CSV table of C-alpha atoms and ligand atoms in Angstrom, one decimal:
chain,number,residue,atom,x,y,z
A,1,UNK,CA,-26.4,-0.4,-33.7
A,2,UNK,CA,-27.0,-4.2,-34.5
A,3,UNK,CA,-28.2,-5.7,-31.3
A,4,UNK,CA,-27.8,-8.8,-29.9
A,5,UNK,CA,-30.0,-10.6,-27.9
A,6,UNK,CA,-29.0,-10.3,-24.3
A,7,UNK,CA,-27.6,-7.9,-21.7
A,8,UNK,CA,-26.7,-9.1,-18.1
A,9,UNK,CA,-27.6,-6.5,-15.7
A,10,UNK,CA,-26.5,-6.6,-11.8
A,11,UNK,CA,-26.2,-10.8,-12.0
A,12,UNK,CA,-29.0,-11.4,-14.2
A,13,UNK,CA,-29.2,-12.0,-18.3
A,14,UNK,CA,-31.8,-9.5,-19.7
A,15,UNK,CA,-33.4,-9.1,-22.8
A,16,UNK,CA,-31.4,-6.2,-25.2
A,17,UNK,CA,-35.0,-4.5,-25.3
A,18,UNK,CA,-35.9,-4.4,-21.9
A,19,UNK,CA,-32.8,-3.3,-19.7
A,20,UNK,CA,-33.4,0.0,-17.9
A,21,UNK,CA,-32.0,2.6,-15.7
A,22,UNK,CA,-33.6,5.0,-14.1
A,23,UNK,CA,-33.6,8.6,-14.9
A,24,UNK,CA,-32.0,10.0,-11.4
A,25,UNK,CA,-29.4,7.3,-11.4
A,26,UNK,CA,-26.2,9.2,-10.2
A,27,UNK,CA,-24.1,8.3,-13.3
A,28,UNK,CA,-26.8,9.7,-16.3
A,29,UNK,CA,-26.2,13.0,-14.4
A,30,UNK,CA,-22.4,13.5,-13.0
A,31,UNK,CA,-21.0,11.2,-15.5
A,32,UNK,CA,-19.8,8.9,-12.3
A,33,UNK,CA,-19.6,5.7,-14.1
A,34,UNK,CA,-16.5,3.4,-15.1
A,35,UNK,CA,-16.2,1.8,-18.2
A,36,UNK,CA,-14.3,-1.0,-20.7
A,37,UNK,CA,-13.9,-0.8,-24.4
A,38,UNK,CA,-13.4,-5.5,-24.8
A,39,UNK,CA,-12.5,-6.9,-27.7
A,40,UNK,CA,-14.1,-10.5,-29.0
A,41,UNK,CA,-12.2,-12.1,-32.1
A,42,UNK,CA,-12.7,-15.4,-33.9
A,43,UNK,CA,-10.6,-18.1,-34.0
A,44,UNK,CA,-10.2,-21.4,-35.0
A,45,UNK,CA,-11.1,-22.6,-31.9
A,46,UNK,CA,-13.9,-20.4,-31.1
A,47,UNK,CA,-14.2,-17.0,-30.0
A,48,UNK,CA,-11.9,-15.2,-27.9
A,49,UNK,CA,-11.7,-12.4,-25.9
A,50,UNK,CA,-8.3,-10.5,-25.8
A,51,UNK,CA,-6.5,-9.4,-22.3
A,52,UNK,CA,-10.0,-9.7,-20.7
A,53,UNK,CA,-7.6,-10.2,-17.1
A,54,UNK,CA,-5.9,-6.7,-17.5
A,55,UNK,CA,-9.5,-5.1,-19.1
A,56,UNK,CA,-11.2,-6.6,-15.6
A,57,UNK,CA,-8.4,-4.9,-13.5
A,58,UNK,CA,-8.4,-1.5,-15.1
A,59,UNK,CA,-12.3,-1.5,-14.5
A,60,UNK,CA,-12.0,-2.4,-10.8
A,61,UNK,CA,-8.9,0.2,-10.8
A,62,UNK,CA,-11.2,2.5,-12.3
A,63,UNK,CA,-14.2,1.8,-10.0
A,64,UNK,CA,-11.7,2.4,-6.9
A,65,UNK,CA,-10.7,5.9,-8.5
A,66,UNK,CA,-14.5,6.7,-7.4
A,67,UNK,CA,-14.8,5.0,-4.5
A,68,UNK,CA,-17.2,2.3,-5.6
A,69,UNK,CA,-17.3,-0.9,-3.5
A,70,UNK,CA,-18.1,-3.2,-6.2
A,71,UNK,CA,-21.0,-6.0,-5.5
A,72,UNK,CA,-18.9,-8.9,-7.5
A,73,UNK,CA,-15.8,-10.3,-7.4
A,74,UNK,CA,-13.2,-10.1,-10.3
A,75,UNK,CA,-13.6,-13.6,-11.1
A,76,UNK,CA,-17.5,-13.2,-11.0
A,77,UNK,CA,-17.2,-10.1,-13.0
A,78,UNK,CA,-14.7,-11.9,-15.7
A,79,UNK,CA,-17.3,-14.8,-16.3
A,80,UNK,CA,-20.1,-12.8,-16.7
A,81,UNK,CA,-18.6,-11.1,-19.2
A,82,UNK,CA,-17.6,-14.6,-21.0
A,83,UNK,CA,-21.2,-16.0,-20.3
A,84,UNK,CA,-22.5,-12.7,-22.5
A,85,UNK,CA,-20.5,-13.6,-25.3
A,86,UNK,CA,-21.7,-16.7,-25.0
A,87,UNK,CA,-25.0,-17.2,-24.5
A,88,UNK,CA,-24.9,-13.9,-27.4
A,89,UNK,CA,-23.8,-16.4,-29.8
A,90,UNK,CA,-21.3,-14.1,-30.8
A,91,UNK,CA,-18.1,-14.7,-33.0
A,92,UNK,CA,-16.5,-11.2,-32.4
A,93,UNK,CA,-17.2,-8.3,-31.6
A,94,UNK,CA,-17.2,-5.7,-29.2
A,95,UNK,CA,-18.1,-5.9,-25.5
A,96,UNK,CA,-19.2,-3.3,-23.1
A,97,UNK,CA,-18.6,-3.6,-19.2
A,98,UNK,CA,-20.0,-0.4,-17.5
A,99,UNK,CA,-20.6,0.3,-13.8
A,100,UNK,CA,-22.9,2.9,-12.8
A,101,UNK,CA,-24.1,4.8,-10.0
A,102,UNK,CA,-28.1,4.1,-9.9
A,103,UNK,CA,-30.9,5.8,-8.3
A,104,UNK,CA,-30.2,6.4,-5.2
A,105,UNK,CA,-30.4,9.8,-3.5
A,106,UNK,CA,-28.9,13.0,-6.3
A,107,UNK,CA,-26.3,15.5,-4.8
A,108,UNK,CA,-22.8,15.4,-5.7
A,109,UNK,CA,-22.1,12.9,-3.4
A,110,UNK,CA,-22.7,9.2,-4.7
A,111,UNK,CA,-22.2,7.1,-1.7
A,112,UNK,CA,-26.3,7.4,-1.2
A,113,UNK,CA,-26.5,5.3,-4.9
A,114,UNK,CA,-25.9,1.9,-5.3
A,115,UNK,CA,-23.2,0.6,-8.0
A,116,UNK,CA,-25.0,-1.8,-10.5
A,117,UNK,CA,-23.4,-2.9,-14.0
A,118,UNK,CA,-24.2,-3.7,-17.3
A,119,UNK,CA,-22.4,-5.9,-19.5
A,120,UNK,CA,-23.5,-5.7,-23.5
A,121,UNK,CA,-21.7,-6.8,-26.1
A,122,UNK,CA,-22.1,-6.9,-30.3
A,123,UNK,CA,-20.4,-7.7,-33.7
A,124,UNK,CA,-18.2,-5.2,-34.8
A,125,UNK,CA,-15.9,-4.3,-37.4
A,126,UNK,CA,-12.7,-1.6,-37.5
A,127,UNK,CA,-13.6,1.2,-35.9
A,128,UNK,CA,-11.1,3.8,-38.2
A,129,UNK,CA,-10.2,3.5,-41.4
A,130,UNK,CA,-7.7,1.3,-42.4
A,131,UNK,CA,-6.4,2.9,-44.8
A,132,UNK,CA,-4.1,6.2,-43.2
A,133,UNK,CA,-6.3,8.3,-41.6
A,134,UNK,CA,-6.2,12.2,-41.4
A,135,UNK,CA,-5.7,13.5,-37.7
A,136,UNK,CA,-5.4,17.1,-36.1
A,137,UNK,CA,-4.8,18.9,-32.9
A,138,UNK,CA,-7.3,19.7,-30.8
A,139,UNK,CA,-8.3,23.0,-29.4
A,140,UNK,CA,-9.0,20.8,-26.2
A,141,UNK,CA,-6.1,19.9,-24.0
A,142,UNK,CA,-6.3,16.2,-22.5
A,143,UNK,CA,-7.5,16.6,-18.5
A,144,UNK,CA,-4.9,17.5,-16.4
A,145,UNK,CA,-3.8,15.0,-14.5
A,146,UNK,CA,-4.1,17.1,-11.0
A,147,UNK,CA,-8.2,17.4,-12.3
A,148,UNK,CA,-9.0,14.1,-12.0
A,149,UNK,CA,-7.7,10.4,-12.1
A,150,UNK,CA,-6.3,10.5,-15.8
A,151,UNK,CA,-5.9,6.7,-16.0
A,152,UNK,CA,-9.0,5.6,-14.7
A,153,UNK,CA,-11.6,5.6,-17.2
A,154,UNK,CA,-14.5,7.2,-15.8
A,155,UNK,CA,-17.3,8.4,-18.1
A,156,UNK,CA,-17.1,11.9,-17.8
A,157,UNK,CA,-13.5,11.9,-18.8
A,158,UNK,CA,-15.0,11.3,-22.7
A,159,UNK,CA,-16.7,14.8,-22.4
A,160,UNK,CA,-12.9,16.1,-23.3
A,161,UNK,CA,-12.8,13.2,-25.7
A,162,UNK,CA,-16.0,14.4,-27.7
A,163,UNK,CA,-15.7,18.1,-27.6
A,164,UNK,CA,-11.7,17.1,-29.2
A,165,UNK,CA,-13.3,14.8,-31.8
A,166,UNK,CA,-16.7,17.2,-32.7
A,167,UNK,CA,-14.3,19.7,-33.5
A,168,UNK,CA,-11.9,18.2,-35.9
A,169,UNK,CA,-14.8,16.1,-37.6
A,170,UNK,CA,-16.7,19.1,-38.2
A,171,UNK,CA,-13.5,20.7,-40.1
A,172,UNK,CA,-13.1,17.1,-42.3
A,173,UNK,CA,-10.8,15.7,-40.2
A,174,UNK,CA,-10.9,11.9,-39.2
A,175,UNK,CA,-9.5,11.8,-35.7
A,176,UNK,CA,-8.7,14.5,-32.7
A,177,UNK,CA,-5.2,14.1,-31.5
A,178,UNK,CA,-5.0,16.2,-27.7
A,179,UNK,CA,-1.8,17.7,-26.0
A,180,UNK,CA,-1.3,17.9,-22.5
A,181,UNK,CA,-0.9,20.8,-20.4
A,182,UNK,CA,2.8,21.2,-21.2
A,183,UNK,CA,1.8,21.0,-25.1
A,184,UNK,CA,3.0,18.0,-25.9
A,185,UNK,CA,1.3,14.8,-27.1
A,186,UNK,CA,-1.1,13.1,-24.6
A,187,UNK,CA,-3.7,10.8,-26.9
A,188,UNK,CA,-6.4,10.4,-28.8
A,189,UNK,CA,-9.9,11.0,-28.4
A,190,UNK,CA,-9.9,7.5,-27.3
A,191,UNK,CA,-6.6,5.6,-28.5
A,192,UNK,CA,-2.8,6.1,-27.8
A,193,UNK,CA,0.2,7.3,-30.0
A,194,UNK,CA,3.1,5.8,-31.2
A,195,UNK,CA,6.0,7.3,-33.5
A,196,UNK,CA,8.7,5.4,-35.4
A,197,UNK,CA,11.5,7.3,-36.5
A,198,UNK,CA,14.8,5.6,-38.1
A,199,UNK,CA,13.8,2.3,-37.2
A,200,UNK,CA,12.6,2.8,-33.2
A,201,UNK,CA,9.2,3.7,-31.7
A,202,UNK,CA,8.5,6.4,-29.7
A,203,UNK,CA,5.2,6.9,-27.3
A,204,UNK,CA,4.2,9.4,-24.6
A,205,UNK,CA,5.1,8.3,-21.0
A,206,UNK,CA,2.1,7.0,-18.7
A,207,UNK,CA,0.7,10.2,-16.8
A,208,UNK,CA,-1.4,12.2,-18.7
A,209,UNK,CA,-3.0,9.2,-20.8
A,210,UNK,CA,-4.8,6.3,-20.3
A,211,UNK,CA,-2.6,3.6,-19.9
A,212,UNK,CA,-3.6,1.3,-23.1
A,213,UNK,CA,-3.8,-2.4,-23.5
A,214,UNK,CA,-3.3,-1.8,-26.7
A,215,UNK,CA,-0.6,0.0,-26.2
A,216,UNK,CA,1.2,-2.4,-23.8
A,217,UNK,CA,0.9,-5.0,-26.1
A,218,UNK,CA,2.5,-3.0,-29.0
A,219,UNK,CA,5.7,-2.5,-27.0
A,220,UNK,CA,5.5,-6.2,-25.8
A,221,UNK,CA,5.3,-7.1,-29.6
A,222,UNK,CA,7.9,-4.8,-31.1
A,223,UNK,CA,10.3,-5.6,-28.4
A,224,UNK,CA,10.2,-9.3,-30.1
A,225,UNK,CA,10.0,-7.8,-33.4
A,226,UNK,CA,13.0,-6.1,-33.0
A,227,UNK,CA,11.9,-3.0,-32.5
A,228,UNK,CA,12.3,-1.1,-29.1
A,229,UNK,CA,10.1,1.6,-28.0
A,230,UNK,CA,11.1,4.6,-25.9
A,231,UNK,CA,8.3,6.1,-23.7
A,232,UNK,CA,9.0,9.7,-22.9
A,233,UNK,CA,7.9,13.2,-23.9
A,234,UNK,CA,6.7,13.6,-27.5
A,235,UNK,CA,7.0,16.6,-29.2
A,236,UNK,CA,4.3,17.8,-31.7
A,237,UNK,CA,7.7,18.3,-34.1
A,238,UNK,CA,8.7,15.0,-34.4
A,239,UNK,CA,5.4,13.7,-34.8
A,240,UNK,CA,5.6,15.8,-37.8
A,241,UNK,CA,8.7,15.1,-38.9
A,242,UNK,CA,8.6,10.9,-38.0
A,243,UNK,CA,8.4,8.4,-40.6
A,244,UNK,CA,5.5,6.9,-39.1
A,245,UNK,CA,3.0,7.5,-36.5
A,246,UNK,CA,-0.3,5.2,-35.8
A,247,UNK,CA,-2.6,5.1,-33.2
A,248,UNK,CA,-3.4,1.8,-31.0
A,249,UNK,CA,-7.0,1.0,-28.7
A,250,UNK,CA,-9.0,-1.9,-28.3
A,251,UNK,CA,-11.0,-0.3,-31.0
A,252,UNK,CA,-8.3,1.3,-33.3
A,253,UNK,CA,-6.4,-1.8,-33.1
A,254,UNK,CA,-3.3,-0.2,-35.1
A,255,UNK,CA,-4.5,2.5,-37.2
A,256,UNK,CA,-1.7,4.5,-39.1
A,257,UNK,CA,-2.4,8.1,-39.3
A,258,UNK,CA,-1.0,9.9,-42.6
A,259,UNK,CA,-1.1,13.3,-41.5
A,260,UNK,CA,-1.4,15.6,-39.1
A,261,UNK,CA,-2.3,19.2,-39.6
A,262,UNK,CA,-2.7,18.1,-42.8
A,263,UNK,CA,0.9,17.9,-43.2
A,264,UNK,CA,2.0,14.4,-44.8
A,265,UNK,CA,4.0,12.2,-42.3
A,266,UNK,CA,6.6,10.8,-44.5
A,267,UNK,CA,4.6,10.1,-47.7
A,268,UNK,CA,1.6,9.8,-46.3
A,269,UNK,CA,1.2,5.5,-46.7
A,270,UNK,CA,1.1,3.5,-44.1
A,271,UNK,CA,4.7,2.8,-42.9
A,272,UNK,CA,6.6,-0.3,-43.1
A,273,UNK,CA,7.0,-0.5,-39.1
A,274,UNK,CA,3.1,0.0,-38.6
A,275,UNK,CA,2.2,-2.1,-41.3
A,276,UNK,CA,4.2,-4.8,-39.6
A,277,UNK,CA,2.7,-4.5,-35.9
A,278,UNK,CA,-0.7,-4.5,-37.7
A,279,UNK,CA,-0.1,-7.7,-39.5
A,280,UNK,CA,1.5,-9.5,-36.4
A,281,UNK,CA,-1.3,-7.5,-34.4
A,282,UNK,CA,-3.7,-9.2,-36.0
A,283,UNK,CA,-2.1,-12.4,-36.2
A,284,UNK,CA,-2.0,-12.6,-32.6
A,285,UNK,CA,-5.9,-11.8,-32.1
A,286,UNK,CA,-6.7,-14.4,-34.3
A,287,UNK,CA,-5.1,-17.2,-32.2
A,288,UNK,CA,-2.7,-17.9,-34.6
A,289,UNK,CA,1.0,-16.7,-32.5
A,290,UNK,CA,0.7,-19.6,-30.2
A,291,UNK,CA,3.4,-17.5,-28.5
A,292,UNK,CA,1.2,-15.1,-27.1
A,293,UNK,CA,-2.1,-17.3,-26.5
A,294,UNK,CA,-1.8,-16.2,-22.7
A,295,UNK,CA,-3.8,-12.8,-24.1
A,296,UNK,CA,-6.4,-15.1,-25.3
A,297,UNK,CA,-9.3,-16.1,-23.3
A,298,UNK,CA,-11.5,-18.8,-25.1
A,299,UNK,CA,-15.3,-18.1,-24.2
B,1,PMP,N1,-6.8,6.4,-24.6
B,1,PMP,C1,-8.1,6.6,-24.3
B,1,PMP,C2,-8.5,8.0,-23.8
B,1,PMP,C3,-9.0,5.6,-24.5
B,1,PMP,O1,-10.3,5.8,-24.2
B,1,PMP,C4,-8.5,4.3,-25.0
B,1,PMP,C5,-9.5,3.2,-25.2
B,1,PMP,N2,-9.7,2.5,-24.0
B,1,PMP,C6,-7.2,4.2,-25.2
B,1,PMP,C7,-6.3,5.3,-25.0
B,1,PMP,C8,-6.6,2.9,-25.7
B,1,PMP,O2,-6.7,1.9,-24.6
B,1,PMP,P1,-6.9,0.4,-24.9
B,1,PMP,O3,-5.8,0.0,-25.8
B,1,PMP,O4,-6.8,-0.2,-23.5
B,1,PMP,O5,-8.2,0.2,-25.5
């Protein structure tokens, strides 16, 4: 990983090198941490940091979903994020909010710990390919939602994440698409799905996901394109049998997917619908759709 100088850590900026935890904090052992996935992009004007509002309230949904009475305040929590991509020197890149349980007292319960944060951040590039990549079904199911707080995302939700994507990467695949308990599509190891068929997108209702940024955005965006998207059940069927079907996360961006199964969804290119979003997608992150500048916050 290509570091960067600085890390704050519970209020204070810390050298990359010498941030610690202990080894008894809570979080390294239960998984009882809360994350974001925060995207930097340059601009004209300087770097930016897309939706950072609605990334800050997810976290502090997330850190309720676990009962941890958080030590800052939003605002607090939103510039220290800014003041790491600046005083990083960063352009773009990727930036990594996580709240923790530390070392405290270690039983299940982790009201005895006390909830510290990190905040890193680093340059980054795509994180799948961008040319269509090759996804299949997990063996995995995506967590029930009656197992835990399915939109909160807590850590040790990514064990169900990694297990899904170690299993299709070690039989050649690119990415893990999971079902839910009913067998229909939930997500991606760590992104949400969309379909187009004859001209209108389709995506799994909130529930049994994560309810994406990305994703938000996408139906924002094709509702000005044009292009109206339908959240309900998805069938594993018509994902096979859609013209397109692409993933979206603040680190897949849009990513097109050009099979499943290893069965070709439509010809197997990226599709004109996806190719569109992407284009207007990145557009948008590069500050130059004045239009939807209120997603953009200059550091
Ligand atoms: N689903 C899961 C399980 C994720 O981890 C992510 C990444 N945060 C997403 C979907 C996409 O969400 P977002 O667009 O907010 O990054």
């Amino acid at each position: 990983m290509q570091s960067t100088k600085y890390i704050w850590q519970n209020g204070e900026m810390k050298l990359w090198e010498e941030v610690k935890v202990h080894v008894l904090s809570h979080s390294i052992h239960y998984g009882s941490g809360v994350f974001e996935g925060i995207r930097a992009y340059e601009t004209e004007k300087g770097p930016v940091i897309f939706r950072l509002g609605e990334h800050i309230d997810r976290l502090y949904y997330s850190a309720g979903a676990i009962k941890m009475k958080m030590p800052w305040t939003k605002e607090e929590f939103k510039n220290a994020v800014i003041e790491t991509v600046r005083i990083n020197e960063l352009k773009q890149g990727y930036i990594r909010p996580l709240i923790y349980y530390g070392y405290g007292e270690l039983r299940i319960s982790p009201l005895g710990c006390p909830v510290e944060a990190i905040i890193a951040a680093w340059p980054w590039g795509k994180y799948l390919s961008a040319d269509p990549i090759k996804v299949k079904v997990a063996d995995y199911i995506r967590i029930h939602p009656k197992s835990s707080v399915t939109d909160a995302k807590i850590c040790g939700h990514y064990v169900n994440s990694i297990l899904s994507f170690l299993q299709v990467n070690s039989e050649g695949y690119d990415e893990a698409l999971l079902l839910d308990f009913n067998g229909n599509i939930a997500e991606g190891p760590g992104e949400n799905f969309f379909l187009a068929k004859e001209g209108k997108l389709v995506t799994p209702l909130l529930g049994n996901i994560l309810a994406g940024i990305t994703r938000q955005s996408i139906i924002e965006l094709a509702r000005d394109l044009g292009y109206e998207t339908e959240e309900r059940i998805v069938l594993l069927e018509e994902a096979l049998a859609a013209d397109e079907c692409f993933f979206t996360g603040t680190a897949a961006e849009v990513t097109p997917i050009g099979s499943i199964n290893g069965q070709l969804i439509a010809n197997g290119k990226i599709g004109a619908i996806t190719g569109k979003l992407n284009e207007e997608f990145m557009r948008i992150v590069a500050g130059e759709n004045e239009k939807y500048s209120k997603w953009l916050t200059y550091v």
